[in-house]
Amino acid sequence: MVFDDVTRDRFSRHAPEIIKDETITYSEYPCFALSMNADARSFLPEIVKRCLMIYTRTSLPGDDPTARRRLQRSVASIRDRLTTSLYGSYLKQVLEVMDALRNPEVSDGDDVDALEISSTVLCRIFRENLPPGVAMPDWCSPMTLSEYQSRAFERPRLILENLLHPDKYSGERRPPIGSWTISGDSVVIGAEIMASGRMKSDIPDWILEDTASVSDQIVLKRDRLESFLEKRVKRPSRWFRLFRN
């Protein structure tokens, strides 16, 4: 079931109760695919860990009407030439794999990784249809659900690494807007009052020290932050700060 161009308001009102419902008793139920604009890119951790999130840039350039029309024509041409051949081949091969998995002599049915099966089939189809001498691109490789889940929080990691860049370190107890500092077992980030709520929604809730955070100061638990980023969070060296100044 595909829902195109879902607004942030509609997602907030309807999606969480569907996504978080783990009590469905049916043996089969449809997959939901939602497409959303960039203004709805922030999701709560309990949503992220239950979904496959794919971030991509697809907007047409707005400052060059000629380039925009040319790109629109190209997209329309590609769309008009699309067929169901890929889907048909994919579905045939996936069903063959699933039939084999139902055979108790081949598999006991436990720990079936749907993402690995799907991505392996797609990669095989792409490989079989490459022109002679053309190599598979690096991004085209099978992926397990465990591998995906380890990457599900890539965007929050990038945001935190940008917020905590050594250039933005401040020695002040209350760092100014756009800066950060270390206070004991906490990391404090200075934020604009109007933007702090949005910033906090981009940070996993288990890292936030919510009771210590105020309107213009976001406080993070240092040990959990370091575990999430998989590296130490420490003050830049004195020489780095002297060089920067």
mmCIF file of C-alpha atoms in Angstrom:
data_model
loop_
_atom_site.group_PDB
_atom_site.id
_atom_site.type_symbol
_atom_site.label_atom_id
_atom_site.label_comp_id
_atom_site.label_asym_id
_atom_site.label_seq_id
_atom_site.Cartn_x
_atom_site.Cartn_y
_atom_site.Cartn_z
ATOM 1 C CA MET A 1 0.000 0.000 0.000
ATOM 2 C CA VAL A 2 1.621 3.227 -1.194
ATOM 3 C CA PHE A 3 0.758 6.695 0.168
ATOM 4 C CA ASP A 4 2.398 9.492 -1.811
ATOM 5 C CA ASP A 5 3.374 12.925 -0.459
ATOM 6 C CA VAL A 6 2.201 12.434 3.134
ATOM 7 C CA THR A 7 2.229 15.667 5.138
ATOM 8 C CA ARG A 8 3.958 15.869 8.507
ATOM 9 C CA ASP A 9 0.648 16.576 10.247
ATOM 10 C CA ARG A 10 -1.066 13.511 8.799
ATOM 11 C CA PHE A 11 1.926 11.321 9.581
ATOM 12 C CA SER A 12 1.981 12.535 13.196
ATOM 13 C CA ARG A 13 -1.753 11.909 13.637
ATOM 14 C CA HIS A 14 -2.080 8.506 11.975
ATOM 15 C CA ALA A 15 1.224 6.738 11.288
ATOM 16 C CA PRO A 16 2.642 6.058 14.789
ATOM 17 C CA GLU A 17 -0.350 4.009 15.970
ATOM 18 C CA ILE A 18 -0.104 1.832 12.839
ATOM 19 C CA ILE A 19 3.690 1.488 12.847
ATOM 20 C CA LYS A 20 3.935 0.743 16.578
ATOM 21 C CA ASP A 21 1.090 -1.779 16.608
ATOM 22 C CA GLU A 22 2.846 -5.127 17.111
ATOM 23 C CA THR A 23 -0.299 -7.036 18.110
ATOM 24 C CA ILE A 24 -1.520 -7.801 14.571
ATOM 25 C CA THR A 25 -2.624 -11.436 14.551
ATOM 26 C CA TYR A 26 -2.960 -11.983 10.801
ATOM 27 C CA SER A 27 -0.563 -14.349 9.069
ATOM 28 C CA GLU A 28 -0.163 -11.828 6.242
ATOM 29 C CA TYR A 29 -0.747 -8.094 5.997
ATOM 30 C CA PRO A 30 0.272 -5.430 3.480
ATOM 31 C CA CYS A 31 3.489 -3.452 3.522
ATOM 32 C CA PHE A 32 3.051 0.322 3.852
ATOM 33 C CA ALA A 33 5.244 2.670 1.791
ATOM 34 C CA LEU A 34 5.060 6.399 2.541
ATOM 35 C CA SER A 35 6.723 9.199 0.585
ATOM 36 C CA MET A 36 7.244 12.484 2.408
ATOM 37 C CA ASN A 37 8.884 15.849 1.855
ATOM 38 C CA ALA A 38 11.979 17.096 3.672
ATOM 39 C CA ASP A 39 9.994 18.989 6.318
ATOM 40 C CA ALA A 40 8.981 15.622 7.811
ATOM 41 C CA ARG A 41 12.482 14.157 8.050
ATOM 42 C CA SER A 42 12.622 14.022 11.865
ATOM 43 C CA PHE A 43 11.200 10.869 13.404
ATOM 44 C CA LEU A 44 11.097 9.496 16.932
ATOM 45 C CA PRO A 45 13.451 6.579 17.653
ATOM 46 C CA GLU A 46 10.556 4.143 18.130
ATOM 47 C CA ILE A 47 9.474 4.959 14.550
ATOM 48 C CA VAL A 48 12.972 4.742 13.040
ATOM 49 C CA LYS A 49 13.731 1.312 14.472
ATOM 50 C CA ARG A 50 10.486 -0.128 13.056
ATOM 51 C CA CYS A 51 10.829 1.242 9.517
ATOM 52 C CA LEU A 52 13.154 1.300 6.547
ATOM 53 C CA MET A 53 14.045 4.987 6.153
ATOM 54 C CA ILE A 54 15.466 6.088 2.791
ATOM 55 C CA TYR A 55 16.625 9.700 2.463
ATOM 56 C CA THR A 56 17.077 11.009 -1.063
ATOM 57 C CA ARG A 57 17.126 14.324 -2.914
ATOM 58 C CA THR A 58 14.602 14.437 -5.733
ATOM 59 C CA SER A 59 13.557 18.087 -5.939
ATOM 60 C CA LEU A 60 13.867 19.850 -9.274
ATOM 61 C CA PRO A 61 16.053 22.985 -9.474
ATOM 62 C CA GLY A 62 13.973 26.128 -9.060
ATOM 63 C CA ASP A 63 16.425 28.841 -10.144
ATOM 64 C CA ASP A 64 16.833 27.695 -13.783
ATOM 65 C CA PRO A 65 13.494 27.234 -15.598
ATOM 66 C CA THR A 66 15.180 25.803 -18.715
ATOM 67 C CA ALA A 67 17.106 23.174 -16.747
ATOM 68 C CA ARG A 68 13.974 22.349 -14.746
ATOM 69 C CA ARG A 69 11.884 21.780 -17.888
ATOM 70 C CA ARG A 70 14.664 19.693 -19.457
ATOM 71 C CA LEU A 71 14.868 17.526 -16.342
ATOM 72 C CA GLN A 72 11.089 17.191 -16.196
ATOM 73 C CA ARG A 73 11.051 15.985 -19.820
ATOM 74 C CA SER A 74 13.790 13.474 -19.041
ATOM 75 C CA VAL A 75 11.904 12.137 -16.009
ATOM 76 C CA ALA A 76 8.673 11.909 -18.023
ATOM 77 C CA SER A 77 10.488 10.024 -20.802
ATOM 78 C CA ILE A 78 11.922 7.505 -18.350
ATOM 79 C CA ARG A 79 8.540 7.071 -16.671
ATOM 80 C CA ASP A 80 6.791 6.465 -20.006
ATOM 81 C CA ARG A 81 9.274 3.699 -20.863
ATOM 82 C CA LEU A 82 8.895 1.865 -17.551
ATOM 83 C CA THR A 83 7.448 -1.639 -17.700
ATOM 84 C CA THR A 84 6.727 -4.376 -15.175
ATOM 85 C CA SER A 85 9.569 -6.581 -16.447
ATOM 86 C CA LEU A 86 11.847 -5.962 -13.470
ATOM 87 C CA TYR A 87 9.041 -6.523 -10.990
ATOM 88 C CA GLY A 88 7.927 -9.693 -12.758
ATOM 89 C CA SER A 89 11.430 -11.165 -12.753
ATOM 90 C CA TYR A 90 11.992 -10.111 -9.137
ATOM 91 C CA LEU A 91 8.678 -11.586 -7.966
ATOM 92 C CA LYS A 92 9.323 -14.891 -9.769
ATOM 93 C CA GLN A 93 12.751 -15.331 -8.158
ATOM 94 C CA VAL A 94 11.613 -14.247 -4.688
ATOM 95 C CA LEU A 95 8.712 -16.707 -4.760
ATOM 96 C CA GLU A 96 11.118 -19.491 -5.734
ATOM 97 C CA VAL A 97 13.293 -18.650 -2.722
ATOM 98 C CA MET A 98 10.277 -18.489 -0.423
ATOM 99 C CA ASP A 99 8.988 -21.852 -1.695
ATOM 100 C CA ALA A 100 12.383 -23.381 -0.936
ATOM 101 C CA LEU A 101 12.352 -21.905 2.562
ATOM 102 C CA ARG A 102 8.984 -23.543 3.217
ATOM 103 C CA ASN A 103 10.602 -26.916 2.611
ATOM 104 C CA PRO A 104 11.595 -28.304 6.043
ATOM 105 C CA GLU A 105 14.480 -30.168 4.385
ATOM 106 C CA VAL A 106 15.985 -26.842 3.288
ATOM 107 C CA SER A 107 15.092 -24.507 6.158
ATOM 108 C CA ASP A 108 13.411 -24.652 9.538
ATOM 109 C CA GLY A 109 11.725 -21.299 8.799
ATOM 110 C CA ASP A 110 13.431 -19.423 11.633
ATOM 111 C CA ASP A 111 15.501 -16.277 11.236
ATOM 112 C CA VAL A 112 14.401 -15.591 7.672
ATOM 113 C CA ASP A 113 15.835 -12.207 6.678
ATOM 114 C CA ALA A 114 13.380 -10.681 4.172
ATOM 115 C CA LEU A 115 15.684 -7.762 3.369
ATOM 116 C CA GLU A 116 18.618 -10.059 2.599
ATOM 117 C CA ILE A 117 16.460 -12.226 0.343
ATOM 118 C CA SER A 118 15.042 -9.219 -1.490
ATOM 119 C CA SER A 119 18.347 -7.385 -1.964
ATOM 120 C CA THR A 120 20.157 -10.573 -3.054
ATOM 121 C CA VAL A 121 17.542 -11.217 -5.747
ATOM 122 C CA LEU A 122 17.691 -7.629 -6.991
ATOM 123 C CA CYS A 123 21.491 -7.661 -7.163
ATOM 124 C CA ARG A 124 21.407 -10.935 -9.121
ATOM 125 C CA ILE A 125 18.932 -9.456 -11.635
ATOM 126 C CA PHE A 126 21.047 -6.320 -12.073
ATOM 127 C CA ARG A 127 24.210 -8.408 -12.517
ATOM 128 C CA GLU A 128 22.579 -10.640 -15.132
ATOM 129 C CA ASN A 129 21.447 -7.629 -17.171
ATOM 130 C CA LEU A 130 24.594 -5.503 -17.123
ATOM 131 C CA PRO A 131 26.142 -4.726 -20.509
ATOM 132 C CA PRO A 132 29.316 -6.729 -21.254
ATOM 133 C CA GLY A 133 32.375 -5.366 -19.469
ATOM 134 C CA VAL A 134 30.405 -3.166 -17.054
ATOM 135 C CA ALA A 135 31.096 -3.779 -13.358
ATOM 136 C CA MET A 136 28.483 -3.694 -10.601
ATOM 137 C CA PRO A 137 28.494 -0.347 -8.756
ATOM 138 C CA ASP A 138 29.773 -0.373 -5.169
ATOM 139 C CA TRP A 139 26.364 0.545 -3.744
ATOM 140 C CA CYS A 140 24.697 -2.485 -5.324
ATOM 141 C CA SER A 141 25.219 -5.304 -2.850
ATOM 142 C CA PRO A 142 22.983 -7.493 -0.660
ATOM 143 C CA MET A 143 22.077 -6.102 2.751
ATOM 144 C CA THR A 144 20.820 -7.857 5.852
ATOM 145 C CA LEU A 145 18.291 -6.355 8.218
ATOM 146 C CA SER A 146 20.967 -6.205 10.918
ATOM 147 C CA GLU A 147 23.272 -4.225 8.601
ATOM 148 C CA TYR A 148 20.456 -1.833 7.773
ATOM 149 C CA GLN A 149 19.505 -1.302 11.400
ATOM 150 C CA SER A 150 23.109 -0.411 12.204
ATOM 151 C CA ARG A 151 22.758 2.381 9.621
ATOM 152 C CA ALA A 152 19.227 3.483 10.506
ATOM 153 C CA PHE A 153 20.528 6.289 12.709
ATOM 154 C CA GLU A 154 23.111 7.613 10.234
ATOM 155 C CA ARG A 155 21.349 10.948 9.919
ATOM 156 C CA PRO A 156 21.310 11.681 13.691
ATOM 157 C CA ARG A 157 25.001 10.694 13.797
ATOM 158 C CA LEU A 158 25.840 13.176 11.043
ATOM 159 C CA ILE A 159 23.838 15.894 12.794
ATOM 160 C CA LEU A 160 25.587 15.280 16.132
ATOM 161 C CA GLU A 161 29.036 15.138 14.548
ATOM 162 C CA ASN A 162 28.341 18.484 12.894
ATOM 163 C CA LEU A 163 27.058 20.030 16.143
ATOM 164 C CA LEU A 164 30.111 18.737 18.040
ATOM 165 C CA HIS A 165 32.768 19.726 15.524
ATOM 166 C CA PRO A 166 36.011 20.819 17.272
ATOM 167 C CA ASP A 167 35.717 24.272 15.650
ATOM 168 C CA LYS A 168 32.510 24.834 17.646
ATOM 169 C CA TYR A 169 33.928 23.995 21.062
ATOM 170 C CA SER A 170 33.597 26.659 23.769
ATOM 171 C CA GLY A 171 35.259 26.780 27.160
ATOM 172 C CA GLU A 172 32.324 28.711 28.605
ATOM 173 C CA ARG A 173 30.123 26.997 31.164
ATOM 174 C CA ARG A 174 27.044 27.994 29.162
ATOM 175 C CA PRO A 175 28.150 27.713 25.529
ATOM 176 C CA PRO A 176 26.793 30.362 23.148
ATOM 177 C CA ILE A 177 24.423 29.471 20.327
ATOM 178 C CA GLY A 178 26.069 27.082 17.877
ATOM 179 C CA SER A 179 28.788 26.012 20.332
ATOM 180 C CA TRP A 180 29.259 23.106 22.728
ATOM 181 C CA THR A 181 31.183 22.245 25.856
ATOM 182 C CA ILE A 182 31.761 19.395 28.292
ATOM 183 C CA SER A 183 30.470 19.590 31.833
ATOM 184 C CA GLY A 184 31.353 16.513 33.891
ATOM 185 C CA ASP A 185 29.428 13.556 32.505
ATOM 186 C CA SER A 186 27.380 15.749 30.173
ATOM 187 C CA VAL A 187 27.854 17.506 26.846
ATOM 188 C CA VAL A 188 26.065 20.849 26.550
ATOM 189 C CA ILE A 189 25.057 22.415 23.217
ATOM 190 C CA GLY A 190 23.957 26.036 22.882
ATOM 191 C CA ALA A 191 20.887 26.391 20.675
ATOM 192 C CA GLU A 192 18.468 29.064 19.551
ATOM 193 C CA ILE A 193 15.292 28.938 21.620
ATOM 194 C CA MET A 194 13.063 28.643 18.543
ATOM 195 C CA ALA A 195 15.219 25.867 17.020
ATOM 196 C CA SER A 196 16.023 23.803 20.114
ATOM 197 C CA GLY A 197 12.834 21.727 19.879
ATOM 198 C CA ARG A 198 13.623 20.714 16.296
ATOM 199 C CA MET A 199 17.233 19.951 17.226
ATOM 200 C CA LYS A 200 16.158 17.717 20.102
ATOM 201 C CA SER A 201 13.802 15.795 17.824
ATOM 202 C CA ASP A 202 16.817 14.922 15.639
ATOM 203 C CA ILE A 203 18.712 13.439 18.624
ATOM 204 C CA PRO A 204 17.870 9.917 19.905
ATOM 205 C CA ASP A 205 15.936 10.215 23.177
ATOM 206 C CA TRP A 206 18.209 7.860 25.119
ATOM 207 C CA ILE A 207 21.091 10.335 24.629
ATOM 208 C CA LEU A 208 19.153 13.422 25.738
ATOM 209 C CA GLU A 209 19.314 14.544 29.371
ATOM 210 C CA ASP A 210 15.820 15.911 29.107
ATOM 211 C CA THR A 211 15.384 17.079 32.707
ATOM 212 C CA ALA A 212 18.647 19.072 32.546
ATOM 213 C CA SER A 213 17.967 20.634 29.126
ATOM 214 C CA VAL A 214 16.457 24.111 29.014
ATOM 215 C CA SER A 215 15.210 26.294 26.192
ATOM 216 C CA ASP A 216 18.632 27.374 24.902
ATOM 217 C CA GLN A 217 20.848 24.579 26.269
ATOM 218 C CA ILE A 218 20.621 20.960 25.094
ATOM 219 C CA VAL A 219 22.272 18.507 27.498
ATOM 220 C CA LEU A 220 23.440 15.079 26.336
ATOM 221 C CA LYS A 221 24.600 12.062 28.352
ATOM 222 C CA ARG A 222 28.271 11.814 27.508
ATOM 223 C CA ASP A 223 28.701 8.037 27.877
ATOM 224 C CA ARG A 224 25.679 7.242 25.706
ATOM 225 C CA LEU A 225 26.699 9.889 23.188
ATOM 226 C CA GLU A 226 30.153 8.334 22.869
ATOM 227 C CA SER A 227 28.637 4.876 22.503
ATOM 228 C CA PHE A 228 26.295 6.157 19.780
ATOM 229 C CA LEU A 229 29.071 7.947 17.867
ATOM 230 C CA GLU A 230 31.517 5.100 18.552
ATOM 231 C CA LYS A 231 34.260 7.533 19.572
ATOM 232 C CA ARG A 232 35.392 9.679 22.480
ATOM 233 C CA VAL A 233 33.905 13.132 22.873
ATOM 234 C CA LYS A 234 36.603 15.329 24.375
ATOM 235 C CA ARG A 235 37.833 18.886 24.440
ATOM 236 C CA PRO A 236 39.991 19.867 21.462
ATOM 237 C CA SER A 237 43.679 20.089 22.275
ATOM 238 C CA ARG A 238 45.140 23.436 23.319
ATOM 239 C CA TRP A 239 47.221 23.526 20.138
ATOM 240 C CA PHE A 240 44.112 23.035 18.005
ATOM 241 C CA ARG A 241 42.424 26.004 19.681
ATOM 242 C CA LEU A 242 45.515 28.201 19.336
ATOM 243 C CA PHE A 243 45.817 27.299 15.646
ATOM 244 C CA ARG A 244 42.118 27.994 15.095
ATOM 245 C CA ASN A 245 42.388 31.413 16.746
#
